[in-house]
mmCIF file of C-alpha atoms in Angstrom:
data_model
loop_
_atom_site.group_PDB
_atom_site.id
_atom_site.type_symbol
_atom_site.label_atom_id
_atom_site.label_comp_id
_atom_site.label_asym_id
_atom_site.label_seq_id
_atom_site.Cartn_x
_atom_site.Cartn_y
_atom_site.Cartn_z
ATOM 1 C CA MET A 1 0.000 0.000 0.000
ATOM 2 C CA LYS A 2 1.705 3.166 -1.168
ATOM 3 C CA SER A 3 1.847 5.740 1.524
ATOM 4 C CA ILE A 4 0.039 9.024 1.143
ATOM 5 C CA THR A 5 3.217 10.851 2.108
ATOM 6 C CA GLU A 6 5.033 9.307 -0.854
ATOM 7 C CA LEU A 7 2.301 10.395 -3.237
ATOM 8 C CA LYS A 8 2.171 13.862 -1.723
ATOM 9 C CA ALA A 9 5.955 14.190 -2.121
ATOM 10 C CA LEU A 10 5.694 13.116 -5.760
ATOM 11 C CA PHE A 11 2.933 15.609 -6.387
ATOM 12 C CA ILE A 12 4.727 18.519 -4.760
ATOM 13 C CA SER A 13 8.057 17.863 -6.457
ATOM 14 C CA PHE A 14 6.674 17.405 -9.916
ATOM 15 C CA PHE A 15 4.235 20.274 -9.567
ATOM 16 C CA ARG A 16 7.228 22.441 -8.797
ATOM 17 C CA ILE A 17 9.116 21.097 -11.789
ATOM 18 C CA GLY A 18 6.134 21.695 -14.052
ATOM 19 C CA LEU A 19 5.757 25.211 -12.684
ATOM 20 C CA PHE A 20 9.331 26.403 -12.943
ATOM 21 C CA THR A 21 10.572 24.770 -16.090
ATOM 22 C CA PHE A 22 10.897 27.509 -18.642
ATOM 23 C CA GLY A 23 12.016 26.637 -22.121
ATOM 24 C CA GLY A 24 12.016 22.868 -21.726
ATOM 25 C CA GLY A 25 14.940 20.551 -22.337
ATOM 26 C CA TYR A 26 18.066 21.588 -20.496
ATOM 27 C CA ALA A 27 16.314 23.976 -18.185
ATOM 28 C CA MET A 28 14.165 21.149 -16.970
ATOM 29 C CA LEU A 29 17.129 18.883 -16.532
ATOM 30 C CA THR A 30 18.772 21.176 -13.971
ATOM 31 C CA LEU A 31 15.571 21.687 -12.054
ATOM 32 C CA LEU A 32 14.814 17.994 -12.208
ATOM 33 C CA GLU A 33 18.218 17.080 -10.874
ATOM 34 C CA ASP A 34 17.939 19.541 -8.032
ATOM 35 C CA GLU A 35 14.578 18.249 -7.007
ATOM 36 C CA VAL A 36 14.902 14.549 -7.676
ATOM 37 C CA ILE A 37 18.552 13.789 -7.038
ATOM 38 C CA THR A 38 19.678 16.372 -4.532
ATOM 39 C CA LYS A 39 16.555 17.023 -2.544
ATOM 40 C CA ARG A 40 14.701 13.736 -2.594
ATOM 41 C CA SER A 41 17.368 11.215 -3.525
ATOM 42 C CA TRP A 42 14.905 9.374 -5.708
ATOM 43 C CA VAL A 43 17.461 8.597 -8.389
ATOM 44 C CA ASN A 44 21.193 9.069 -8.864
ATOM 45 C CA HIS A 45 23.025 10.714 -11.753
ATOM 46 C CA ASP A 46 23.493 7.569 -13.814
ATOM 47 C CA GLU A 47 19.851 6.648 -13.545
ATOM 48 C CA MET A 48 19.060 10.232 -14.527
ATOM 49 C CA LEU A 49 21.043 9.926 -17.759
ATOM 50 C CA ASP A 50 19.288 6.660 -18.434
ATOM 51 C CA LEU A 51 15.908 8.281 -17.912
ATOM 52 C CA TYR A 52 16.810 11.058 -20.265
ATOM 53 C CA ALA A 53 17.804 8.522 -22.901
ATOM 54 C CA ILE A 54 14.534 6.693 -22.471
ATOM 55 C CA GLY A 55 12.620 9.948 -22.653
ATOM 56 C CA GLN A 56 14.296 10.697 -25.954
ATOM 57 C CA SER A 57 13.469 7.393 -27.604
ATOM 58 C CA THR A 58 9.885 6.965 -26.534
ATOM 59 C CA PRO A 59 6.756 8.794 -27.514
ATOM 60 C CA GLY A 60 5.799 11.700 -25.377
ATOM 61 C CA VAL A 61 7.263 14.807 -23.932
ATOM 62 C CA ILE A 62 10.466 14.349 -21.943
ATOM 63 C CA MET A 63 9.295 16.248 -18.904
ATOM 64 C CA VAL A 64 6.173 14.121 -18.662
ATOM 65 C CA ASN A 65 7.954 10.862 -19.387
ATOM 66 C CA THR A 66 10.463 11.483 -16.633
ATOM 67 C CA ALA A 67 7.677 12.250 -14.190
ATOM 68 C CA THR A 68 5.828 9.088 -15.175
ATOM 69 C CA PHE A 69 8.922 6.965 -14.842
ATOM 70 C CA ILE A 70 10.039 8.252 -11.467
ATOM 71 C CA GLY A 71 6.473 8.226 -10.194
ATOM 72 C CA PHE A 72 6.174 4.583 -11.192
ATOM 73 C CA LYS A 73 9.489 3.711 -9.592
ATOM 74 C CA ARG A 74 8.460 5.290 -6.294
ATOM 75 C CA ALA A 75 4.831 4.282 -6.074
ATOM 76 C CA GLY A 76 3.741 2.037 -8.913
ATOM 77 C CA TYR A 77 0.931 2.923 -11.299
ATOM 78 C CA LEU A 78 -0.688 5.328 -8.879
ATOM 79 C CA GLY A 79 2.628 7.112 -8.400
ATOM 80 C CA ALA A 80 3.054 7.379 -12.167
ATOM 81 C CA LEU A 81 -0.393 8.920 -12.447
ATOM 82 C CA VAL A 82 0.101 11.369 -9.593
ATOM 83 C CA ALA A 83 3.508 12.533 -10.847
ATOM 84 C CA THR A 84 2.240 12.934 -14.408
ATOM 85 C CA VAL A 85 -0.820 14.927 -13.366
ATOM 86 C CA ALA A 86 1.338 17.068 -11.078
ATOM 87 C CA VAL A 87 3.798 17.980 -13.817
ATOM 88 C CA ILE A 88 1.154 19.013 -16.351
ATOM 89 C CA PHE A 89 -1.124 20.748 -13.857
ATOM 90 C CA PRO A 90 0.639 24.150 -13.851
ATOM 91 C CA SER A 91 0.652 24.182 -17.652
ATOM 92 C CA ILE A 92 -3.061 23.568 -17.824
ATOM 93 C CA ILE A 93 -3.891 26.398 -15.457
ATOM 94 C CA ILE A 94 -1.470 28.930 -16.916
ATOM 95 C CA MET A 95 -2.151 28.181 -20.551
ATOM 96 C CA SER A 96 -5.904 28.232 -20.067
ATOM 97 C CA ILE A 97 -5.666 31.701 -18.584
ATOM 98 C CA VAL A 98 -3.301 32.915 -21.286
ATOM 99 C CA ALA A 99 -5.366 31.452 -24.121
ATOM 100 C CA THR A 100 -8.551 33.029 -22.824
ATOM 101 C CA LEU A 101 -6.828 36.388 -22.316
ATOM 102 C CA LEU A 102 -5.295 36.419 -25.774
ATOM 103 C CA GLU A 103 -8.581 35.610 -27.396
ATOM 104 C CA GLY A 104 -10.066 38.576 -25.625
ATOM 105 C CA ILE A 105 -7.450 41.187 -26.447
ATOM 106 C CA GLY A 106 -6.094 39.703 -29.657
ATOM 107 C CA ASP A 107 -7.871 42.064 -32.010
ATOM 108 C CA THR A 108 -6.143 45.327 -31.284
ATOM 109 C CA VAL A 109 -3.666 46.635 -33.861
ATOM 110 C CA PHE A 110 -1.096 46.866 -31.099
ATOM 111 C CA ILE A 111 -1.299 43.183 -30.318
ATOM 112 C CA GLN A 112 -1.444 42.270 -33.991
ATOM 113 C CA LYS A 113 1.811 44.048 -34.686
ATOM 114 C CA ALA A 114 3.450 42.573 -31.618
ATOM 115 C CA LEU A 115 2.350 39.097 -32.657
ATOM 116 C CA LEU A 116 3.737 39.606 -36.146
ATOM 117 C CA GLY A 117 7.097 40.374 -34.608
ATOM 118 C CA VAL A 118 6.718 37.442 -32.255
ATOM 119 C CA ASN A 119 6.062 35.131 -35.172
ATOM 120 C CA ILE A 120 9.302 36.170 -36.797
ATOM 121 C CA SER A 121 11.097 35.479 -33.520
ATOM 122 C CA VAL A 122 9.556 32.051 -33.286
ATOM 123 C CA ALA A 123 10.501 31.264 -36.867
ATOM 124 C CA ALA A 124 14.081 32.285 -36.114
ATOM 125 C CA MET A 125 14.108 30.222 -32.928
ATOM 126 C CA LEU A 126 12.753 27.216 -34.760
ATOM 127 C CA CYS A 127 15.624 27.526 -37.201
ATOM 128 C CA THR A 128 18.190 27.678 -34.430
ATOM 129 C CA ALA A 129 16.589 24.709 -32.665
ATOM 130 C CA LEU A 130 16.693 22.901 -35.965
ATOM 131 C CA LEU A 131 20.413 23.580 -36.313
ATOM 132 C CA ARG A 132 21.042 22.163 -32.878
ATOM 133 C CA LEU A 133 18.865 19.114 -33.501
ATOM 134 C CA GLY A 134 20.510 18.599 -36.842
ATOM 135 C CA LYS A 135 23.959 18.494 -35.290
ATOM 136 C CA GLN A 136 22.753 16.074 -32.623
ATOM 137 C CA SER A 137 20.859 13.681 -34.849
ATOM 138 C CA VAL A 138 23.028 13.593 -37.950
ATOM 139 C CA LYS A 139 26.247 11.772 -37.151
ATOM 140 C CA ASN A 140 26.898 10.117 -40.470
ATOM 141 C CA ILE A 141 25.828 10.092 -44.086
ATOM 142 C CA SER A 142 22.908 7.721 -43.653
ATOM 143 C CA SER A 143 21.271 9.832 -40.951
ATOM 144 C CA GLY A 144 21.824 12.865 -43.150
ATOM 145 C CA VAL A 145 20.080 11.078 -45.977
ATOM 146 C CA ILE A 146 17.199 10.129 -43.682
ATOM 147 C CA LEU A 147 16.794 13.725 -42.616
ATOM 148 C CA ALA A 148 16.818 14.999 -46.182
ATOM 149 C CA THR A 149 14.424 12.300 -47.309
ATOM 150 C CA SER A 150 11.854 12.973 -44.629
ATOM 151 C CA PHE A 151 12.086 16.711 -45.333
ATOM 152 C CA LEU A 152 11.524 16.154 -49.031
ATOM 153 C CA MET A 153 8.757 13.628 -48.497
ATOM 154 C CA VAL A 154 6.762 16.227 -46.627
ATOM 155 C CA GLN A 155 7.587 19.266 -48.759
ATOM 156 C CA LEU A 156 7.294 17.631 -52.163
ATOM 157 C CA PHE A 157 4.794 14.852 -51.633
ATOM 158 C CA GLY A 158 2.906 15.988 -48.556
ATOM 159 C CA ILE A 159 3.435 12.664 -46.813
ATOM 160 C CA SER A 160 2.225 12.673 -43.260
ATOM 161 C CA THR A 161 4.281 12.512 -40.072
ATOM 162 C CA ILE A 162 2.177 9.533 -39.108
ATOM 163 C CA VAL A 163 3.675 7.610 -41.994
ATOM 164 C CA ILE A 164 7.240 8.811 -41.716
ATOM 165 C CA VAL A 165 7.913 8.055 -38.054
ATOM 166 C CA PRO A 166 6.868 4.379 -38.150
ATOM 167 C CA VAL A 167 8.703 3.853 -41.453
ATOM 168 C CA ALA A 168 11.864 5.294 -39.952
ATOM 169 C CA ALA A 169 11.400 3.128 -36.865
ATOM 170 C CA LEU A 170 10.957 0.063 -39.039
ATOM 171 C CA LEU A 171 14.127 0.893 -40.967
ATOM 172 C CA GLY A 172 15.977 1.148 -37.691
ATOM 173 C CA ALA A 173 14.636 -2.159 -36.482
ATOM 174 C CA LEU A 174 15.485 -3.847 -39.772
ATOM 175 C CA SER A 175 19.037 -2.554 -39.647
ATOM 176 C CA SER A 176 19.364 -4.374 -36.346
ATOM 177 C CA ILE A 177 18.581 -7.642 -38.076
ATOM 178 C CA LYS A 178 21.392 -6.988 -40.506
ATOM 179 C CA THR A 179 23.862 -6.471 -37.689
ATOM 180 C CA LEU A 180 22.641 -9.603 -35.955
ATOM 181 C CA LYS A 181 23.039 -11.578 -39.156
ATOM 182 C CA LYS A 182 26.603 -10.360 -39.488
ATOM 183 C CA VAL A 183 27.341 -11.462 -35.946
ATOM 184 C CA VAL A 184 25.820 -14.900 -36.557
ATOM 185 C CA LYS A 185 27.915 -15.362 -39.701
ATOM 186 C CA MET B 1 -12.880 21.112 -33.615
ATOM 187 C CA SER B 2 -15.089 19.005 -31.434
ATOM 188 C CA LEU B 3 -13.945 17.428 -28.192
ATOM 189 C CA LEU B 4 -13.698 14.080 -29.898
ATOM 190 C CA GLU B 5 -11.614 15.534 -32.715
ATOM 191 C CA LEU B 6 -9.373 17.220 -30.158
ATOM 192 C CA PHE B 7 -8.931 13.949 -28.327
ATOM 193 C CA THR B 8 -8.085 12.045 -31.492
ATOM 194 C CA LEU B 9 -5.669 14.680 -32.712
ATOM 195 C CA PHE B 10 -3.710 14.907 -29.492
ATOM 196 C CA PHE B 11 -3.753 11.183 -28.860
ATOM 197 C CA LYS B 12 -2.179 10.728 -32.297
ATOM 198 C CA THR B 13 0.263 13.503 -31.491
ATOM 199 C CA GLY B 14 1.138 11.836 -28.217
ATOM 200 C CA VAL B 15 1.961 8.597 -29.994
ATOM 201 C CA PHE B 16 4.191 10.101 -32.657
ATOM 202 C CA THR B 17 5.976 12.807 -30.710
ATOM 203 C CA VAL B 18 9.324 11.199 -30.125
ATOM 204 C CA GLY B 19 12.329 12.987 -28.730
ATOM 205 C CA GLY B 20 10.999 16.207 -27.318
ATOM 206 C CA GLY B 21 7.985 18.474 -27.497
ATOM 207 C CA LEU B 22 9.170 20.139 -30.679
ATOM 208 C CA ALA B 23 8.445 16.898 -32.526
ATOM 209 C CA ALA B 24 4.756 17.542 -31.936
ATOM 210 C CA MET B 25 4.869 20.587 -34.225
ATOM 211 C CA PRO B 26 4.923 18.746 -37.556
ATOM 212 C CA ILE B 27 1.818 16.727 -36.732
ATOM 213 C CA LEU B 28 0.012 19.712 -35.296
ATOM 214 C CA GLU B 29 0.937 21.909 -38.251
ATOM 215 C CA GLU B 30 -0.380 19.262 -40.590
ATOM 216 C CA HIS B 31 -3.689 18.835 -38.859
ATOM 217 C CA ILE B 32 -4.282 22.345 -37.657
ATOM 218 C CA VAL B 33 -2.860 24.717 -40.234
ATOM 219 C CA GLN B 34 -3.122 22.631 -43.377
ATOM 220 C CA GLN B 35 -6.685 21.717 -42.498
ATOM 221 C CA GLY B 36 -7.469 25.390 -42.169
ATOM 222 C CA VAL B 37 -8.405 25.349 -38.496
ATOM 223 C CA MET B 38 -5.787 27.962 -37.704
ATOM 224 C CA THR B 39 -3.688 30.293 -39.804
ATOM 225 C CA ASN B 40 0.097 30.058 -39.975
ATOM 226 C CA GLU B 41 0.303 33.289 -38.026
ATOM 227 C CA ASN B 42 -1.901 32.104 -35.189
ATOM 228 C CA PHE B 43 -0.057 28.827 -35.120
ATOM 229 C CA LEU B 44 3.256 30.647 -34.722
ATOM 230 C CA SER B 45 1.791 32.747 -31.937
ATOM 231 C CA MET B 46 0.621 29.585 -30.258
ATOM 232 C CA ILE B 47 4.137 28.168 -30.401
ATOM 233 C CA ALA B 48 5.467 31.447 -29.020
ATOM 234 C CA VAL B 49 3.195 31.346 -26.021
ATOM 235 C CA SER B 50 3.757 27.630 -25.490
ATOM 236 C CA GLN B 51 7.477 28.155 -25.518
ATOM 237 C CA SER B 52 7.425 31.100 -23.129
ATOM 238 C CA ALA B 53 5.132 29.694 -20.502
ATOM 239 C CA PRO B 54 6.443 27.277 -17.893
ATOM 240 C CA GLY B 55 6.169 23.640 -18.755
ATOM 241 C CA SER B 56 6.753 21.629 -21.837
ATOM 242 C CA ILE B 57 5.974 23.134 -25.237
ATOM 243 C CA GLY B 58 3.869 20.148 -26.235
ATOM 244 C CA VAL B 59 1.688 20.216 -23.137
ATOM 245 C CA ASN B 60 1.273 23.978 -23.382
ATOM 246 C CA ALA B 61 0.360 23.890 -27.049
ATOM 247 C CA ALA B 62 -2.211 21.167 -26.410
ATOM 248 C CA THR B 63 -3.853 23.177 -23.639
ATOM 249 C CA TYR B 64 -3.784 26.381 -25.641
ATOM 250 C CA PHE B 65 -5.275 24.883 -28.749
ATOM 251 C CA GLY B 66 -7.850 22.908 -26.810
ATOM 252 C CA VAL B 67 -8.963 26.065 -25.019
ATOM 253 C CA THR B 68 -9.337 28.005 -28.269
ATOM 254 C CA GLN B 69 -11.557 25.253 -29.618
ATOM 255 C CA GLN B 70 -13.650 24.138 -26.672
ATOM 256 C CA GLY B 71 -12.758 26.268 -23.691
ATOM 257 C CA PHE B 72 -11.247 24.910 -20.515
ATOM 258 C CA LEU B 73 -12.690 21.439 -21.037
ATOM 259 C CA GLY B 74 -11.113 21.368 -24.492
ATOM 260 C CA GLY B 75 -7.771 22.204 -22.957
ATOM 261 C CA VAL B 76 -8.040 19.454 -20.384
ATOM 262 C CA VAL B 77 -9.181 16.841 -22.912
ATOM 263 C CA SER B 78 -6.328 17.747 -25.264
ATOM 264 C CA VAL B 79 -3.639 17.445 -22.601
ATOM 265 C CA ILE B 80 -5.009 14.187 -21.268
ATOM 266 C CA ALA B 81 -5.148 12.768 -24.787
ATOM 267 C CA LEU B 82 -1.568 13.841 -25.372
ATOM 268 C CA THR B 83 -0.376 12.230 -22.165
ATOM 269 C CA ILE B 84 -2.155 8.868 -22.283
ATOM 270 C CA PRO B 85 0.088 7.162 -24.882
ATOM 271 C CA SER B 86 3.279 8.027 -23.055
ATOM 272 C CA LEU B 87 1.783 7.076 -19.699
ATOM 273 C CA ILE B 88 1.067 3.613 -21.064
ATOM 274 C CA VAL B 89 4.388 3.216 -22.848
ATOM 275 C CA ILE B 90 6.542 4.495 -20.005
ATOM 276 C CA THR B 91 4.876 2.487 -17.245
ATOM 277 C CA THR B 92 5.158 -0.616 -19.422
ATOM 278 C CA ILE B 93 8.832 -0.002 -20.012
ATOM 279 C CA ALA B 94 9.427 0.768 -16.345
ATOM 280 C CA ARG B 95 7.687 -2.435 -15.348
ATOM 281 C CA PHE B 96 8.863 -4.927 -17.941
ATOM 282 C CA PHE B 97 11.933 -3.592 -19.683
ATOM 283 C CA PRO B 98 14.548 -2.493 -17.186
ATOM 284 C CA HIS B 99 17.311 -2.450 -19.783
ATOM 285 C CA PHE B 100 15.341 -0.569 -22.410
ATOM 286 C CA SER B 101 17.940 2.056 -23.216
ATOM 287 C CA ASP B 102 20.727 -0.509 -23.509
ATOM 288 C CA ASN B 103 18.896 -2.591 -26.060
ATOM 289 C CA ARG B 104 20.569 -2.638 -29.473
ATOM 290 C CA VAL B 105 17.331 -2.614 -31.448
ATOM 291 C CA VAL B 106 16.119 0.391 -29.502
ATOM 292 C CA LYS B 107 19.368 2.202 -30.166
ATOM 293 C CA ASN B 108 19.132 1.488 -33.885
ATOM 294 C CA VAL B 109 15.526 2.586 -34.050
ATOM 295 C CA PHE B 110 16.455 5.720 -32.194
ATOM 296 C CA GLY B 111 19.236 6.292 -34.699
ATOM 297 C CA THR B 112 16.842 6.350 -37.614
ATOM 298 C CA VAL B 113 13.816 7.967 -36.020
ATOM 299 C CA ARG B 114 15.720 10.929 -34.679
ATOM 300 C CA PRO B 115 17.019 12.256 -38.013
ATOM 301 C CA ALA B 116 13.648 11.530 -39.588
ATOM 302 C CA VAL B 117 11.894 13.626 -36.947
ATOM 303 C CA THR B 118 14.497 16.353 -37.373
ATOM 304 C CA GLY B 119 13.688 16.340 -41.075
ATOM 305 C CA LEU B 120 10.032 16.803 -40.210
ATOM 306 C CA ILE B 121 10.836 19.687 -37.916
ATOM 307 C CA ALA B 122 12.958 21.143 -40.718
ATOM 308 C CA SER B 123 9.930 21.003 -42.952
ATOM 309 C CA VAL B 124 7.761 22.823 -40.428
ATOM 310 C CA ALA B 125 10.489 25.380 -39.728
ATOM 311 C CA PHE B 126 10.762 26.003 -43.449
ATOM 312 C CA SER B 127 7.010 26.492 -43.966
ATOM 313 C CA LEU B 128 6.577 28.661 -40.905
ATOM 314 C CA THR B 129 9.598 30.832 -41.703
ATOM 315 C CA ILE B 130 8.240 31.535 -45.155
ATOM 316 C CA ALA B 131 4.867 32.343 -43.609
ATOM 317 C CA ALA B 132 6.408 34.706 -41.072
ATOM 318 C CA LEU B 133 8.687 36.528 -43.465
ATOM 319 C CA PHE B 134 6.440 36.955 -46.455
ATOM 320 C CA THR B 135 2.920 38.305 -46.575
ATOM 321 C CA THR B 136 0.153 36.334 -48.251
ATOM 322 C CA THR B 137 0.848 38.086 -51.502
ATOM 323 C CA PHE B 138 4.485 37.021 -51.316
ATOM 324 C CA THR B 139 5.748 40.566 -51.331
ATOM 325 C CA PHE B 140 9.254 41.115 -50.132
ATOM 326 C CA ASP B 141 9.302 42.838 -46.775
ATOM 327 C CA ILE B 142 12.800 43.878 -45.784
ATOM 328 C CA SER B 143 11.877 44.885 -42.248
ATOM 329 C CA ARG B 144 10.669 41.387 -41.455
ATOM 330 C CA ILE B 145 13.860 39.863 -42.755
ATOM 331 C CA LEU B 146 15.913 42.320 -40.734
ATOM 332 C CA ILE B 147 14.064 41.385 -37.563
ATOM 333 C CA PHE B 148 14.647 37.731 -38.391
ATOM 334 C CA VAL B 149 18.358 38.319 -38.765
ATOM 335 C CA LEU B 150 18.418 40.384 -35.572
ATOM 336 C CA ILE B 151 16.888 37.564 -33.579
ATOM 337 C CA LEU B 152 19.356 35.075 -35.009
ATOM 338 C CA TRP B 153 22.216 37.393 -34.137
ATOM 339 C CA LEU B 154 20.969 37.930 -30.579
ATOM 340 C CA HIS B 155 20.691 34.206 -30.134
ATOM 341 C CA PHE B 156 24.124 33.299 -31.432
ATOM 342 C CA ARG B 157 26.046 36.278 -30.142
ATOM 343 C CA PHE B 158 24.493 36.702 -26.701
ATOM 344 C CA GLU B 159 22.789 33.351 -26.142
ATOM 345 C CA MET B 160 19.617 35.191 -25.321
ATOM 346 C CA LYS B 161 16.855 33.076 -23.866
ATOM 347 C CA SER B 162 13.649 32.218 -25.681
ATOM 348 C CA ILE B 163 11.419 34.517 -23.663
ATOM 349 C CA SER B 164 13.730 37.485 -24.209
ATOM 350 C CA LEU B 165 13.873 36.775 -27.924
ATOM 351 C CA ILE B 166 10.109 36.653 -28.128
ATOM 352 C CA LEU B 167 9.805 39.930 -26.248
ATOM 353 C CA VAL B 168 12.340 41.550 -28.570
ATOM 354 C CA GLY B 169 10.303 40.261 -31.481
ATOM 355 C CA ALA B 170 7.136 41.735 -30.034
ATOM 356 C CA LEU B 171 8.840 45.075 -29.495
ATOM 357 C CA CYS B 172 10.212 45.127 -33.028
ATOM 358 C CA GLY B 173 6.790 44.246 -34.330
ATOM 359 C CA ILE B 174 5.202 47.184 -32.554
ATOM 360 C CA LEU B 175 7.930 49.605 -33.550
ATOM 361 C CA PHE B 176 8.756 48.627 -37.094
ATOM 362 C CA LEU B 177 5.923 46.657 -38.630
#
């Protein structure tokens, strides 16, 4: 029987992480480590790296996946649920307020102009994020080819993400068979 | 979009978003902008807000979009739908596959999916950049391009944070556009 204190601790910690993580990714990592390793001693650094790796290769948002995983580790399925809800809770509240506000004031020329500028910023930031991702994910010619192919598939043929991701996954899985075969030979 | 459509969209997004919240953008762009539910401009603004607010960009975007479609309930439904696939996958891995990240097949799959997803993000970045820099009549607007370059410069030269960059963009928009 998982103690209420354990669940409360999970909720508080992950609520805090969800509330103070600005900008995702690395920002979250520092906060996460402070809370989960230093403060609570729920995992150690090696396990943390492992979690991050898992979060990168599975569906879902890293912040949420980490919460789910640690929650499960500490208190089973209920812990996973509590941690997950805790980490997304702040987002739900804040974004609901912001969305409603923006819809209300969005029609002024002032806001329109500001948003136009914001859009350009976002486009620029997307490009920089892309550069970073590109460097991280393209380590050799074949990954470069994969990147180019998926880009072209969407731009030229309008093929959906829903097709491309599984196909890429399948390719990856199949390449494992090749390596296994080599080993067997 | 109805609640059911929201649920389906974000459930799908939750399944195919691999390797970070940014990977959700291609699917969302496809189903939201290309289907005409939202314009490119509003979509970009949504990303801006989702990026600036605390929390993950994917979760924020889901809430935001859900709220614009069906109010608070829409926001909640969207986020829950987004989260369910990963909840299932992660708890299963935690329970049954303790050496998940060491597995060779997983590593290989990761090696192919990651560049593929990056390619998808490249596609979205490309489309959205064009949308942000050129008006609907494709006229050349030098001030927009200058702002774009300014933001890039601020990012690379001063490592300015996302929120600051967005605020600078807003300011430039008010002053120069």
